[in-house]
Amino acid sequence: MSPSINFPLKGGKRFYVSIAAILEAGEEGTGSSEVPVFVSEGSVAGQVIDSQTGSPIPEAIVHLDIPGSSIEVLTDVNGEYSVEIPSLGDYCLISAGKDGYIPQTVNIEKESLSADATLTIDFELNKMDENVITFEQLPEVHHLGDDEFGGAVNSQFQKLSEGLEFTQTFTLSAAQLPPSYNGAELLLDVKGAQCKNEIYINGERLKEYLNESPEDGSFGQVALPVKMENLQEGENTLLITSVYCKTYDDFEFSNVQMYLLREAAGDDDDD
């Protein structure tokens, strides 16, 4: 990951600079670098607490992705944090997580940020449970596509494209399969999806496509049903793909989770 360098500015603002340098062995003094510069739009502060007890969660990580790098801060003993937000378009996604808890993500609207006031965003984390599979303990924003896009919404992505496919493995125990559970749902936050992007689990495509997200350019949660017969004990593989429609669809997603369900007879919709 590229390093971040902070340059203090007057008025409490700060530049965020991500530097990626490539030096070829044996060629002294040669190389290249990309230096995107970000100006702070305002500050966000809040508290991360346990949703059941209301107790603060110290040393939780609050994470914000920016092109080429990321910003991370730890909560203090009172579960409190503060972070400056660079200009990342009309909306960006911030996340909080800690081992033993289900991570949470929140939209930040640019219009809610101000140099004169701090925006409050609190996180209430649920403890991990057998019926929840989290694919990243600290959710990152992932951008799929070919970086060929336009329009007011799709030109405001939080990160550069990482390719056309995202692959992640996850493990299930026998207790997480039938007869204990007879249904499953894949949840993720999505931005900019327009084409019939496909999701596969263990090589089997989900019936529903990843082709909807909020029109205002924010991240919205999408829920997709998963057939239990596509899941197996041991290692499983999730594949999310960008599909071609004039160009490859550029979209972002984060906080992928799978919820295992106990459905009543007749609730299964596999038609």
CSV table of C-alpha atoms in Angstrom, one decimal:
chain,number,residue,atom,x,y,z
A,1,MET,CA,0.0,0.0,0.0
A,2,SER,CA,1.3,3.5,-0.8
A,3,PRO,CA,2.4,5.7,2.1
A,4,SER,CA,0.4,8.7,3.2
A,5,ILE,CA,2.1,12.0,4.0
A,6,ASN,CA,0.2,14.8,5.8
A,7,PHE,CA,1.1,18.5,5.2
A,8,PRO,CA,-0.5,20.9,7.8
A,9,LEU,CA,-2.2,23.9,6.2
A,10,LYS,CA,-3.5,27.2,7.6
A,11,GLY,CA,-7.0,27.1,8.9
A,12,GLY,CA,-6.7,23.5,10.2
A,13,LYS,CA,-6.8,22.0,6.7
A,14,ARG,CA,-4.5,19.3,5.6
A,15,PHE,CA,-3.3,17.8,2.3
A,16,TYR,CA,-3.3,14.0,2.0
A,17,VAL,CA,-0.7,12.8,-0.5
A,18,SER,CA,-0.3,9.2,-1.7
A,19,ILE,CA,3.0,8.5,-3.4
A,20,ALA,CA,3.7,5.4,-5.4
A,21,ALA,CA,7.3,5.2,-6.7
A,22,ILE,CA,8.9,2.5,-8.9
A,23,LEU,CA,12.6,2.2,-9.1
A,24,GLU,CA,14.3,-0.4,-11.4
A,25,ALA,CA,17.2,-2.3,-9.8
A,26,GLY,CA,20.6,-1.1,-11.1
A,27,GLU,CA,19.3,2.2,-12.5
A,28,GLU,CA,20.2,4.8,-10.0
A,29,GLY,CA,18.0,7.9,-9.9
A,30,THR,CA,15.3,6.7,-12.3
A,31,GLY,CA,11.7,6.1,-11.4
A,32,SER,CA,8.2,7.4,-11.6
A,33,SER,CA,5.6,8.6,-9.1
A,34,GLU,CA,1.9,9.6,-9.0
A,35,VAL,CA,1.0,12.2,-6.4
A,36,PRO,CA,-2.7,12.9,-6.1
A,37,VAL,CA,-3.4,15.7,-3.6
A,38,PHE,CA,-6.5,15.9,-1.4
A,39,VAL,CA,-7.7,18.8,0.6
A,40,SER,CA,-9.7,18.3,3.8
A,41,GLU,CA,-13.4,19.0,3.5
A,42,GLY,CA,-14.0,18.8,7.2
A,43,SER,CA,-13.7,16.6,10.3
A,44,VAL,CA,-15.7,13.6,11.5
A,45,ALA,CA,-15.7,12.5,15.1
A,46,GLY,CA,-17.8,10.1,17.2
A,47,GLN,CA,-17.8,7.0,19.3
A,48,VAL,CA,-17.7,3.3,18.6
A,49,ILE,CA,-19.8,1.3,21.2
A,50,ASP,CA,-21.1,-2.2,21.8
A,51,SER,CA,-24.7,-2.3,20.5
A,52,GLN,CA,-25.9,-4.5,23.3
A,53,THR,CA,-24.2,-3.1,26.4
A,54,GLY,CA,-23.6,0.5,25.2
A,55,SER,CA,-20.0,0.2,26.4
A,56,PRO,CA,-17.2,2.0,24.5
A,57,ILE,CA,-15.0,-0.2,22.3
A,58,PRO,CA,-11.3,1.0,22.7
A,59,GLU,CA,-8.8,0.2,19.9
A,60,ALA,CA,-11.5,-0.2,17.3
A,61,ILE,CA,-10.2,0.9,13.8
A,62,VAL,CA,-12.0,3.6,11.8
A,63,HIS,CA,-11.1,3.2,8.2
A,64,LEU,CA,-11.4,5.5,5.1
A,65,ASP,CA,-10.2,4.6,1.7
A,66,ILE,CA,-8.7,7.2,-0.6
A,67,PRO,CA,-7.2,6.7,-4.1
A,68,GLY,CA,-3.9,4.8,-3.7
A,69,SER,CA,-4.0,4.7,0.1
A,70,SER,CA,-6.2,4.8,3.2
A,71,ILE,CA,-6.6,6.7,6.5
A,72,GLU,CA,-7.0,4.7,9.7
A,73,VAL,CA,-7.4,5.8,13.3
A,74,LEU,CA,-7.8,3.9,16.5
A,75,THR,CA,-10.5,4.7,19.1
A,76,ASP,CA,-9.3,5.8,22.5
A,77,VAL,CA,-10.2,4.3,25.9
A,78,ASN,CA,-13.6,5.9,25.6
A,79,GLY,CA,-14.2,4.5,22.1
A,80,GLU,CA,-13.9,8.0,20.6
A,81,TYR,CA,-12.2,8.9,17.4
A,82,SER,CA,-11.6,11.9,15.1
A,83,VAL,CA,-10.6,12.0,11.4
A,84,GLU,CA,-10.3,14.6,8.7
A,85,ILE,CA,-12.1,13.8,5.4
A,86,PRO,CA,-10.5,14.6,2.1
A,87,SER,CA,-12.6,15.6,-1.0
A,88,LEU,CA,-13.8,12.3,-2.4
A,89,GLY,CA,-16.9,13.4,-4.4
A,90,ASP,CA,-20.5,13.9,-3.1
A,91,TYR,CA,-20.4,10.7,-1.0
A,92,CYS,CA,-17.8,8.5,0.5
A,93,LEU,CA,-17.9,5.4,2.8
A,94,ILE,CA,-16.3,5.2,6.2
A,95,SER,CA,-16.1,1.9,8.2
A,96,ALA,CA,-15.4,0.8,11.8
A,97,GLY,CA,-14.4,-2.7,13.0
A,98,LYS,CA,-12.7,-4.8,15.6
A,99,ASP,CA,-12.1,-8.5,16.1
A,100,GLY,CA,-15.1,-10.2,17.6
A,101,TYR,CA,-17.6,-7.6,16.1
A,102,ILE,CA,-19.5,-7.3,12.9
A,103,PRO,CA,-18.1,-4.3,11.0
A,104,GLN,CA,-20.2,-1.4,10.1
A,105,THR,CA,-20.1,1.2,7.2
A,106,VAL,CA,-21.7,4.7,7.0
A,107,ASN,CA,-22.1,7.1,4.1
A,108,ILE,CA,-20.6,10.6,4.4
A,109,GLU,CA,-22.3,13.3,2.3
A,110,LYS,CA,-20.0,16.0,1.2
A,111,GLU,CA,-22.6,18.7,1.9
A,112,SER,CA,-22.7,17.6,5.6
A,113,LEU,CA,-19.0,18.4,6.0
A,114,SER,CA,-17.8,21.9,7.1
A,115,ALA,CA,-14.5,23.5,8.0
A,116,ASP,CA,-16.3,25.3,10.9
A,117,ALA,CA,-18.0,22.3,12.5
A,118,THR,CA,-17.4,18.6,13.2
A,119,LEU,CA,-19.8,16.0,11.8
A,120,THR,CA,-20.7,13.4,14.4
A,121,ILE,CA,-20.9,9.7,13.3
A,122,ASP,CA,-21.3,7.0,15.9
A,123,PHE,CA,-20.9,3.3,15.3
A,124,GLU,CA,-22.9,0.6,17.2
A,125,LEU,CA,-21.2,-2.7,16.5
A,126,ASN,CA,-22.9,-6.1,17.0
A,127,LYS,CA,-20.9,-9.0,18.4
A,128,MET,CA,-20.1,-11.7,15.9
A,129,ASP,CA,-22.6,-14.6,15.6
A,130,GLU,CA,-22.5,-18.0,14.0
A,131,ASN,CA,-25.0,-17.0,11.4
A,132,VAL,CA,-22.9,-14.0,10.1
A,133,ILE,CA,-20.0,-14.4,7.8
A,134,THR,CA,-17.9,-11.3,7.3
A,135,PHE,CA,-15.6,-11.2,4.3
A,136,GLU,CA,-13.4,-8.4,5.7
A,137,GLN,CA,-13.0,-7.6,9.4
A,138,LEU,CA,-12.2,-4.0,8.3
A,139,PRO,CA,-14.2,-3.4,5.2
A,140,GLU,CA,-12.4,-1.7,2.3
A,141,VAL,CA,-14.0,0.0,-0.7
A,142,HIS,CA,-13.4,-2.1,-3.8
A,143,HIS,CA,-13.7,-0.7,-7.3
A,144,LEU,CA,-14.3,-3.0,-10.3
A,145,GLY,CA,-14.3,-1.9,-14.0
A,146,ASP,CA,-12.0,-0.4,-16.6
A,147,ASP,CA,-11.9,3.2,-15.3
A,148,GLU,CA,-13.7,4.2,-18.5
A,149,PHE,CA,-16.8,6.0,-17.1
A,150,GLY,CA,-18.5,9.4,-17.0
A,151,GLY,CA,-21.5,11.2,-15.7
A,152,ALA,CA,-22.1,13.1,-12.4
A,153,VAL,CA,-22.4,9.9,-10.3
A,154,ASN,CA,-20.0,7.5,-11.9
A,155,SER,CA,-17.2,10.0,-12.1
A,156,GLN,CA,-17.0,10.3,-8.3
A,157,PHE,CA,-15.5,6.9,-7.3
A,158,GLN,CA,-13.6,6.7,-4.0
A,159,LYS,CA,-10.8,4.5,-5.4
A,160,LEU,CA,-9.2,3.6,-8.7
A,161,SER,CA,-10.2,0.3,-10.3
A,162,GLU,CA,-8.5,-2.9,-9.1
A,163,GLY,CA,-9.6,-4.9,-12.1
A,164,LEU,CA,-12.6,-6.8,-13.4
A,165,GLU,CA,-12.9,-9.4,-10.7
A,166,PHE,CA,-12.9,-9.6,-6.9
A,167,THR,CA,-12.3,-13.1,-5.3
A,168,GLN,CA,-12.5,-13.9,-1.6
A,169,THR,CA,-12.6,-17.3,0.2
A,170,PHE,CA,-14.6,-18.0,3.3
A,171,THR,CA,-15.1,-21.1,5.5
A,172,LEU,CA,-18.3,-22.7,6.7
A,173,SER,CA,-18.7,-25.4,9.4
A,174,ALA,CA,-21.2,-28.2,9.3
A,175,ALA,CA,-23.2,-26.3,11.9
A,176,GLN,CA,-23.7,-23.5,9.5
A,177,LEU,CA,-25.3,-25.7,6.8
A,178,PRO,CA,-28.6,-27.6,6.6
A,179,PRO,CA,-30.4,-28.7,8.7
A,180,SER,CA,-29.3,-25.9,11.1
A,181,TYR,CA,-29.9,-23.3,8.4
A,182,ASN,CA,-31.9,-23.5,5.2
A,183,GLY,CA,-31.4,-20.1,3.7
A,184,ALA,CA,-28.7,-17.5,3.1
A,185,GLU,CA,-28.5,-13.9,2.0
A,186,LEU,CA,-25.5,-11.9,0.7
A,187,LEU,CA,-25.4,-8.3,1.7
A,188,LEU,CA,-23.0,-5.6,0.5
A,189,ASP,CA,-22.9,-1.8,0.1
A,190,VAL,CA,-22.9,-0.8,-3.6
A,191,LYS,CA,-22.2,2.4,-5.6
A,192,GLY,CA,-22.5,3.1,-9.3
A,193,ALA,CA,-23.7,-0.4,-10.5
A,194,GLN,CA,-25.7,-0.2,-13.7
A,195,CYS,CA,-25.1,-3.3,-15.8
A,196,LYS,CA,-25.9,-7.0,-15.0
A,197,ASN,CA,-22.8,-7.6,-12.9
A,198,GLU,CA,-22.5,-11.2,-11.8
A,199,ILE,CA,-21.7,-12.9,-8.5
A,200,TYR,CA,-20.6,-16.5,-8.2
A,201,ILE,CA,-20.3,-18.8,-5.2
A,202,ASN,CA,-18.3,-21.9,-5.8
A,203,GLY,CA,-18.7,-21.4,-9.5
A,204,GLU,CA,-22.5,-21.1,-9.4
A,205,ARG,CA,-23.9,-17.7,-10.5
A,206,LEU,CA,-26.5,-16.1,-8.2
A,207,LYS,CA,-29.9,-15.7,-9.8
A,208,GLU,CA,-30.0,-12.0,-9.2
A,209,TYR,CA,-27.6,-9.5,-10.7
A,210,LEU,CA,-25.6,-6.7,-9.1
A,211,ASN,CA,-27.1,-3.9,-11.2
A,212,GLU,CA,-28.8,-1.5,-8.8
A,213,SER,CA,-27.5,1.2,-6.5
A,214,PRO,CA,-28.7,4.7,-5.3
A,215,GLU,CA,-29.0,7.2,-8.1
A,216,ASP,CA,-27.6,10.1,-6.0
A,217,GLY,CA,-24.1,8.5,-6.0
A,218,SER,CA,-24.1,7.2,-2.5
A,219,PHE,CA,-23.6,3.6,-1.3
A,220,GLY,CA,-26.7,1.6,-0.8
A,221,GLN,CA,-27.1,-1.9,0.7
A,222,VAL,CA,-28.0,-4.7,-1.7
A,223,ALA,CA,-29.4,-8.0,-0.5
A,224,LEU,CA,-29.1,-11.1,-2.8
A,225,PRO,CA,-30.5,-14.5,-2.0
A,226,VAL,CA,-28.1,-17.5,-2.0
A,227,LYS,CA,-29.1,-21.1,-2.5
A,228,MET,CA,-27.9,-23.3,0.3
A,229,GLU,CA,-27.0,-26.1,-2.2
A,230,ASN,CA,-24.3,-23.8,-3.5
A,231,LEU,CA,-22.5,-23.7,-0.1
A,232,GLN,CA,-20.3,-26.4,1.3
A,233,GLU,CA,-18.5,-27.4,4.4
A,234,GLY,CA,-14.9,-26.1,4.5
A,235,GLU,CA,-13.6,-23.5,2.0
A,236,ASN,CA,-16.0,-21.6,-0.3
A,237,THR,CA,-15.2,-19.0,-2.9
A,238,LEU,CA,-17.0,-15.8,-3.7
A,239,LEU,CA,-16.4,-14.1,-7.1
A,240,ILE,CA,-17.8,-10.7,-8.0
A,241,THR,CA,-17.3,-9.6,-11.7
A,242,SER,CA,-17.8,-6.5,-13.8
A,243,VAL,CA,-19.6,-7.2,-17.1
A,244,TYR,CA,-19.2,-5.6,-20.4
A,245,CYS,CA,-21.9,-3.2,-21.6
A,246,LYS,CA,-20.4,-0.7,-24.1
A,247,THR,CA,-17.5,-0.6,-21.6
A,248,TYR,CA,-17.0,-2.7,-18.5
A,249,ASP,CA,-19.3,-1.5,-15.7
A,250,ASP,CA,-17.4,0.6,-13.1
A,251,PHE,CA,-18.8,0.3,-9.6
A,252,GLU,CA,-17.7,0.1,-6.0
A,253,PHE,CA,-18.7,-2.1,-3.2
A,254,SER,CA,-17.8,-2.7,0.5
A,255,ASN,CA,-18.7,-4.6,3.6
A,256,VAL,CA,-19.6,-7.9,2.0
A,257,GLN,CA,-21.5,-10.2,4.5
A,258,MET,CA,-23.5,-13.4,4.4
A,259,TYR,CA,-26.4,-14.0,6.7
A,260,LEU,CA,-27.5,-17.6,7.3
A,261,LEU,CA,-31.2,-17.9,7.8
A,262,ARG,CA,-33.7,-20.3,9.3
A,263,GLU,CA,-36.7,-19.9,7.0
A,264,ALA,CA,-40.1,-21.3,7.5
A,265,ALA,CA,-41.3,-23.9,5.0
A,266,GLY,CA,-42.5,-22.3,1.7
A,267,ASP,CA,-40.4,-19.2,2.1
A,268,ASP,CA,-37.7,-20.3,-0.3
A,269,ASP,CA,-38.0,-18.6,-3.6
A,270,ASP,CA,-35.9,-20.5,-6.1
A,271,ASP,CA,-38.3,-20.2,-9.1
